[in-house]
Coordinates of C-alpha atoms in Angstrom, one line a residue:
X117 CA 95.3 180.2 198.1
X118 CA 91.7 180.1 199.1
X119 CA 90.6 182.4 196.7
X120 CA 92.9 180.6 193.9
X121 CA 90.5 177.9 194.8
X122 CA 87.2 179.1 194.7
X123 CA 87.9 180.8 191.2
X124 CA 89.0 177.8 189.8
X125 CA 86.0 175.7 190.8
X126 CA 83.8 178.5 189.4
X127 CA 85.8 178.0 186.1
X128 CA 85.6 174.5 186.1
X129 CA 81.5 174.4 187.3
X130 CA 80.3 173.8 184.0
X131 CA 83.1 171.0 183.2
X132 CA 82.0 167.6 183.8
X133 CA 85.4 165.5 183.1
X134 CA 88.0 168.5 184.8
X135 CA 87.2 169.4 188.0
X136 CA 89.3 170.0 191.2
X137 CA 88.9 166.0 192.4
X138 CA 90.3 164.9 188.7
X139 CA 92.8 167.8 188.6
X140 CA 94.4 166.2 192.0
X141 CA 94.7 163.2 190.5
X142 CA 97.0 164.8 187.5
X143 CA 98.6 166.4 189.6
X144 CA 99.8 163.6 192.1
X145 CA 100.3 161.8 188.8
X146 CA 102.8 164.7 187.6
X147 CA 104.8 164.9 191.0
X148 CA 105.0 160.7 190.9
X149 CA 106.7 161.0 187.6
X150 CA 109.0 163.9 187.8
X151 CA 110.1 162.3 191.2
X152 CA 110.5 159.0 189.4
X153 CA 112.1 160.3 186.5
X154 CA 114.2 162.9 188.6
X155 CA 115.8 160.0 190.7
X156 CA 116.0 156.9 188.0
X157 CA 118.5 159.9 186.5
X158 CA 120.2 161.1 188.8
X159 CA 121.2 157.5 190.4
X160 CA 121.7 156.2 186.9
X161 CA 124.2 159.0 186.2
X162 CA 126.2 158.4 189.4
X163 CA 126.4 155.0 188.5
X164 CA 127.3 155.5 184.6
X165 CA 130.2 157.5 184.9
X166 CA 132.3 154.6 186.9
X167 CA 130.6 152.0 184.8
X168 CA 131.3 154.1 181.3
X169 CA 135.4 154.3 182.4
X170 CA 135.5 150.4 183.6
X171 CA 133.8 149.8 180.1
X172 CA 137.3 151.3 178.5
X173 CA 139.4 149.2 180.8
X174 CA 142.2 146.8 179.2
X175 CA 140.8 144.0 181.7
X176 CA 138.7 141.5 180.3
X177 CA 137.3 140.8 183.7
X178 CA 136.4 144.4 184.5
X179 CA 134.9 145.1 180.8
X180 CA 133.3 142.1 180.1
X181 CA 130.8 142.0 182.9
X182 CA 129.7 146.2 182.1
X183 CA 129.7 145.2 178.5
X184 CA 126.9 142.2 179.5
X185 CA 125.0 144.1 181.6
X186 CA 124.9 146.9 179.3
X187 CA 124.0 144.3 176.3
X188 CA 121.4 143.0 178.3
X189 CA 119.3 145.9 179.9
X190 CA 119.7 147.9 175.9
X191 CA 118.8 144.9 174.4
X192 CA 115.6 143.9 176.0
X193 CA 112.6 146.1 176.4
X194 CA 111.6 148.2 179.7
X195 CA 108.8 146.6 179.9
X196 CA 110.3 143.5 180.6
X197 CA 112.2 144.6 182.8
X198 CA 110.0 146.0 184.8
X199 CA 107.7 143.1 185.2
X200 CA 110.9 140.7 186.0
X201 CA 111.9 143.2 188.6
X202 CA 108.5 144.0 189.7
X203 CA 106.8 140.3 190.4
X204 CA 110.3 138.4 190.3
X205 CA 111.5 140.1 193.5
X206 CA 108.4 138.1 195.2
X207 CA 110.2 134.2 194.4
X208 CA 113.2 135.5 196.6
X209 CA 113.5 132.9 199.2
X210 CA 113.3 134.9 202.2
X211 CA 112.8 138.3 201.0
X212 CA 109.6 138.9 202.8
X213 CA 111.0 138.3 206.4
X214 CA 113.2 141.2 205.7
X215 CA 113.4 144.7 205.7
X216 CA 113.8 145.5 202.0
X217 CA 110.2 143.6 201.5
X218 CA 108.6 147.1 203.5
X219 CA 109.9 148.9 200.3
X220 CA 109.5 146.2 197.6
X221 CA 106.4 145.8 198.1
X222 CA 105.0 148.9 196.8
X223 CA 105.3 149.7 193.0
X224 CA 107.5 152.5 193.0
X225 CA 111.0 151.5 194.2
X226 CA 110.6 148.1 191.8
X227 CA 110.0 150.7 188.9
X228 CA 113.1 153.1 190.2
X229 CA 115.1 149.9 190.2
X230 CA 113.7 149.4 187.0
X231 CA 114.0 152.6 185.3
X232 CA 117.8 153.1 186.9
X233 CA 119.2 149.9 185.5
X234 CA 118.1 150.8 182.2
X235 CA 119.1 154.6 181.9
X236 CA 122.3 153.6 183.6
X237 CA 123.2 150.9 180.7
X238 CA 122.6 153.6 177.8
X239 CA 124.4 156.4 180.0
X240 CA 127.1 154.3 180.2
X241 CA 127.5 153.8 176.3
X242 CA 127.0 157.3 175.6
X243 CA 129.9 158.3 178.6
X244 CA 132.3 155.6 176.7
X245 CA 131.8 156.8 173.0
X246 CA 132.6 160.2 174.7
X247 CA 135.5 159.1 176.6
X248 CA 136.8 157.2 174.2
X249 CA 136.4 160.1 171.5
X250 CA 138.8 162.5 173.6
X251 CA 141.4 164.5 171.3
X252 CA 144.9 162.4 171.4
X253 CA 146.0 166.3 171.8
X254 CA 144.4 166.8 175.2
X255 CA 146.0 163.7 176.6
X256 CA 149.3 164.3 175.3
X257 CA 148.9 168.0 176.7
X258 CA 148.0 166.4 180.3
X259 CA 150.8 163.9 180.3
X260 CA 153.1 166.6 179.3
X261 CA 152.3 168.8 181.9
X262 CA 152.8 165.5 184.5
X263 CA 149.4 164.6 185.5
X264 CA 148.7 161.7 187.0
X265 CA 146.2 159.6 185.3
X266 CA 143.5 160.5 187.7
X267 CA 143.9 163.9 188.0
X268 CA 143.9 163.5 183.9
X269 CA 140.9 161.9 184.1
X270 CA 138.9 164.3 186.7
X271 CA 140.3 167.1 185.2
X272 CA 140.8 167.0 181.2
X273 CA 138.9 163.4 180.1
X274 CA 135.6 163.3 182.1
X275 CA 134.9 167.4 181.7
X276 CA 135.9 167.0 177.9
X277 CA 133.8 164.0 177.4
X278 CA 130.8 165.5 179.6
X279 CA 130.4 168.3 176.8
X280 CA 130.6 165.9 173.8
X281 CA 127.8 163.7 175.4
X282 CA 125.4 166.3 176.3
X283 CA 123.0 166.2 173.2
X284 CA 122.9 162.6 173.0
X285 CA 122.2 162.6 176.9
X286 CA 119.7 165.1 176.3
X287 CA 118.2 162.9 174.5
X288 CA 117.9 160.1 176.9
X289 CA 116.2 162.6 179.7
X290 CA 113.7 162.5 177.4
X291 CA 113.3 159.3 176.3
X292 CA 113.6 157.8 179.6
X293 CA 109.9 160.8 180.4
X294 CA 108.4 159.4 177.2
X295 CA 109.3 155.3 179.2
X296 CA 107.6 156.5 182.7
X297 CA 104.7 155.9 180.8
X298 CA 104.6 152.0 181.3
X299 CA 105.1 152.8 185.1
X300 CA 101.5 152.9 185.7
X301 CA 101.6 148.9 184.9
X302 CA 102.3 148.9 187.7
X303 CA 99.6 150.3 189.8
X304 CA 101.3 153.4 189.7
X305 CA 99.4 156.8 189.7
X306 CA 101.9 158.5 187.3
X307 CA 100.6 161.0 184.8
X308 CA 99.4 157.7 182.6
X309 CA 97.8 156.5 185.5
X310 CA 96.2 159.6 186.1
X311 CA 94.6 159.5 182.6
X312 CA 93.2 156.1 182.4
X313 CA 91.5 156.7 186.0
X314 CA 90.0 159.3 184.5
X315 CA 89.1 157.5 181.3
X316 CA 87.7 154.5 182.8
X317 CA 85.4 156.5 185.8
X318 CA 84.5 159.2 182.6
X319 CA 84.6 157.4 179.7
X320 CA 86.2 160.0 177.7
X321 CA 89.2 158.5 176.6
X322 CA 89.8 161.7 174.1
X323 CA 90.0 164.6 177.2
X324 CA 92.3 162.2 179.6
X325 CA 94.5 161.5 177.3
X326 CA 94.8 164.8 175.0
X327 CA 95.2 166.0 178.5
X328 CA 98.0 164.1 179.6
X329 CA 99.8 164.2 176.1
X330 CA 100.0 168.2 175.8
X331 CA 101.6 167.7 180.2
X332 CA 104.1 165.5 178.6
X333 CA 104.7 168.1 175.8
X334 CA 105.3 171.0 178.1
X335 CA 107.8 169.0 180.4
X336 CA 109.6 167.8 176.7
X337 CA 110.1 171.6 175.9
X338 CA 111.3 172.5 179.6
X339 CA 113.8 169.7 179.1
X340 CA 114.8 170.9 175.8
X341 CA 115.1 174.4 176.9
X342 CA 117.7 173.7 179.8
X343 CA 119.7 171.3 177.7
X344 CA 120.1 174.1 174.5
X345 CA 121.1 176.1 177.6
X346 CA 123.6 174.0 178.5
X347 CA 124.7 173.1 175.2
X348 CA 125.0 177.0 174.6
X349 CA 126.9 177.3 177.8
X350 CA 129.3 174.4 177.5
X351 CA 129.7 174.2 173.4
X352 CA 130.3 178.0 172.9
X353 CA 133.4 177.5 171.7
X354 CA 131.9 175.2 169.0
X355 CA 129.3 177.2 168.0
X356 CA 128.9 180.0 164.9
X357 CA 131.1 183.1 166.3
X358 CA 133.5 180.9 167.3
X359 CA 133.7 179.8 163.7
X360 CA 133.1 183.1 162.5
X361 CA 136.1 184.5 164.5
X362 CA 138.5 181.6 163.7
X363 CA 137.7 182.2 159.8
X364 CA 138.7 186.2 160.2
X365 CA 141.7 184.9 162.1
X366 CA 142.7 182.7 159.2
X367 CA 142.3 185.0 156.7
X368 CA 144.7 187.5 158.5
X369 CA 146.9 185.0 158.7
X370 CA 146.9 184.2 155.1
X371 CA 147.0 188.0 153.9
X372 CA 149.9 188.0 155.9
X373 CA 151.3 185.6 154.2
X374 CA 151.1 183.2 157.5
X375 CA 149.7 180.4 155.2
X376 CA 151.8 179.1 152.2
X377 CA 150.0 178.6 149.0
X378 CA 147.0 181.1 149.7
X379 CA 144.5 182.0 146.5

């Protein structure tokens, strides 16, 4: 690791702007937003997929209040929210002399909050188109074979609908790594952060941020690669040999006369 070290100082000896002290700070910057970005996910998944099958519900007074909050958080900007959550948390009477003020205070559970809330209200729209879009044929298949309507739902609606939302979920991952941008608002040293330290102590605003821009790019591409993988994975049956083999089974069908009125 040492000698890692050394030889990429000696690389970097002649570089003014990118040397081992501004690299850290890219780097801190890169593990603040994957970790922020990571979690905001994972938590606003968790919390989608309850929300997404209460959005469906026949009761008003279970859909309406996931259909406002959803409206709300989609139809305002991040931004926003971020600053209400961020500086509003202070005008709680009484929040100070608690507990939660030792994590409030510091800029990056405000901005998980922030970042949760909003991925969790598009997740859950995305979850409820897919839900709602399950085949009649698959539920009719379930209830024939007697299943409850949970064990329908864990078993033949959620997998089902899991498949159909994964590109425009996909999507999402990244846009919500194109939003942790605006996190360094916030104080934050996130990737953005990173860059305009670097900008204002070098005045170079061309290298931090071309910088920073191709680091977004890579971790775009890695999220694009695992989601075609899972796409591949999980929509094989959708894909091109699948067609390809259900158009040579039709044709044997209609050369044996399987299909009436065949040219």
């Amino acid at each position: 690791m040492d000698a890692l070290m050394s030889r990429l100082e000696t690389l970097l000896a002649d570089n003014s702007i990118f040397t081992l002290q501004t690299l850290g700070y890219y780097g801190e910057g890169l593990v603040t937003t994957v970790q922020l970005v990571f979690l905001s996910l994972v938590i606003g998944l968790v919390l989608a997929i309850p929300l997404a099958i209460g959005r469906g519900s026949r009761h008003r007074w279970i859909s309406l209040p996931i259909f406002l909050y959803c409206y709300v958080f989609r139809g305002t900007p991040l931004l926003i929210q971020l600053y209400l959550i961020y500086y509003g948390v202070v005008f709680v009477e009484g929040i100070q002399d608690t507990w939660l003020w030792v994590l409030l205070e510091k800029p990056f559970v405000p901005a998980l909050a922030a970042f949760t809330l909003n991925t969790a209200a598009y997740t859950t729209e995305i979850f409820r188109g897919a839900i709602k879009s399950t085949p009649r044929g698959e539920i009719e298949a379930a209830r024939a074979y007697g299943m409850t309507q949970r064990l329908m739902l864990r078993r033949i609606v959620l997998p089902s609908a899991f498949r159909r939302a994964l590109p425009a979920y996909g999507n999402e991952v990244i846009f919500m790594l194109h939003a942790s941008a605006i996190a360094s608002v916030l104080t934050l040293m996130d990737l953005t952060g990173a860059a305009r330290f670097v900008y204002a102590r070098f005045y170079a605003p061309f290298d931090a941020f071309l910088f920073v821009a191709a680091i977004y790019l890579c971790l775009t591409f890695a999220i694009l690669y695992f989601f075609r993988y899972l796409e591949k994975r999980l929509l094989v049956h959708l894909g091109t040999q699948g067609g390809h083999t259900r158009a040579r089974h039709t044709r044997g069908l209609m050369r044996k006369g399987g299909i009436k009125g065949a040219s």
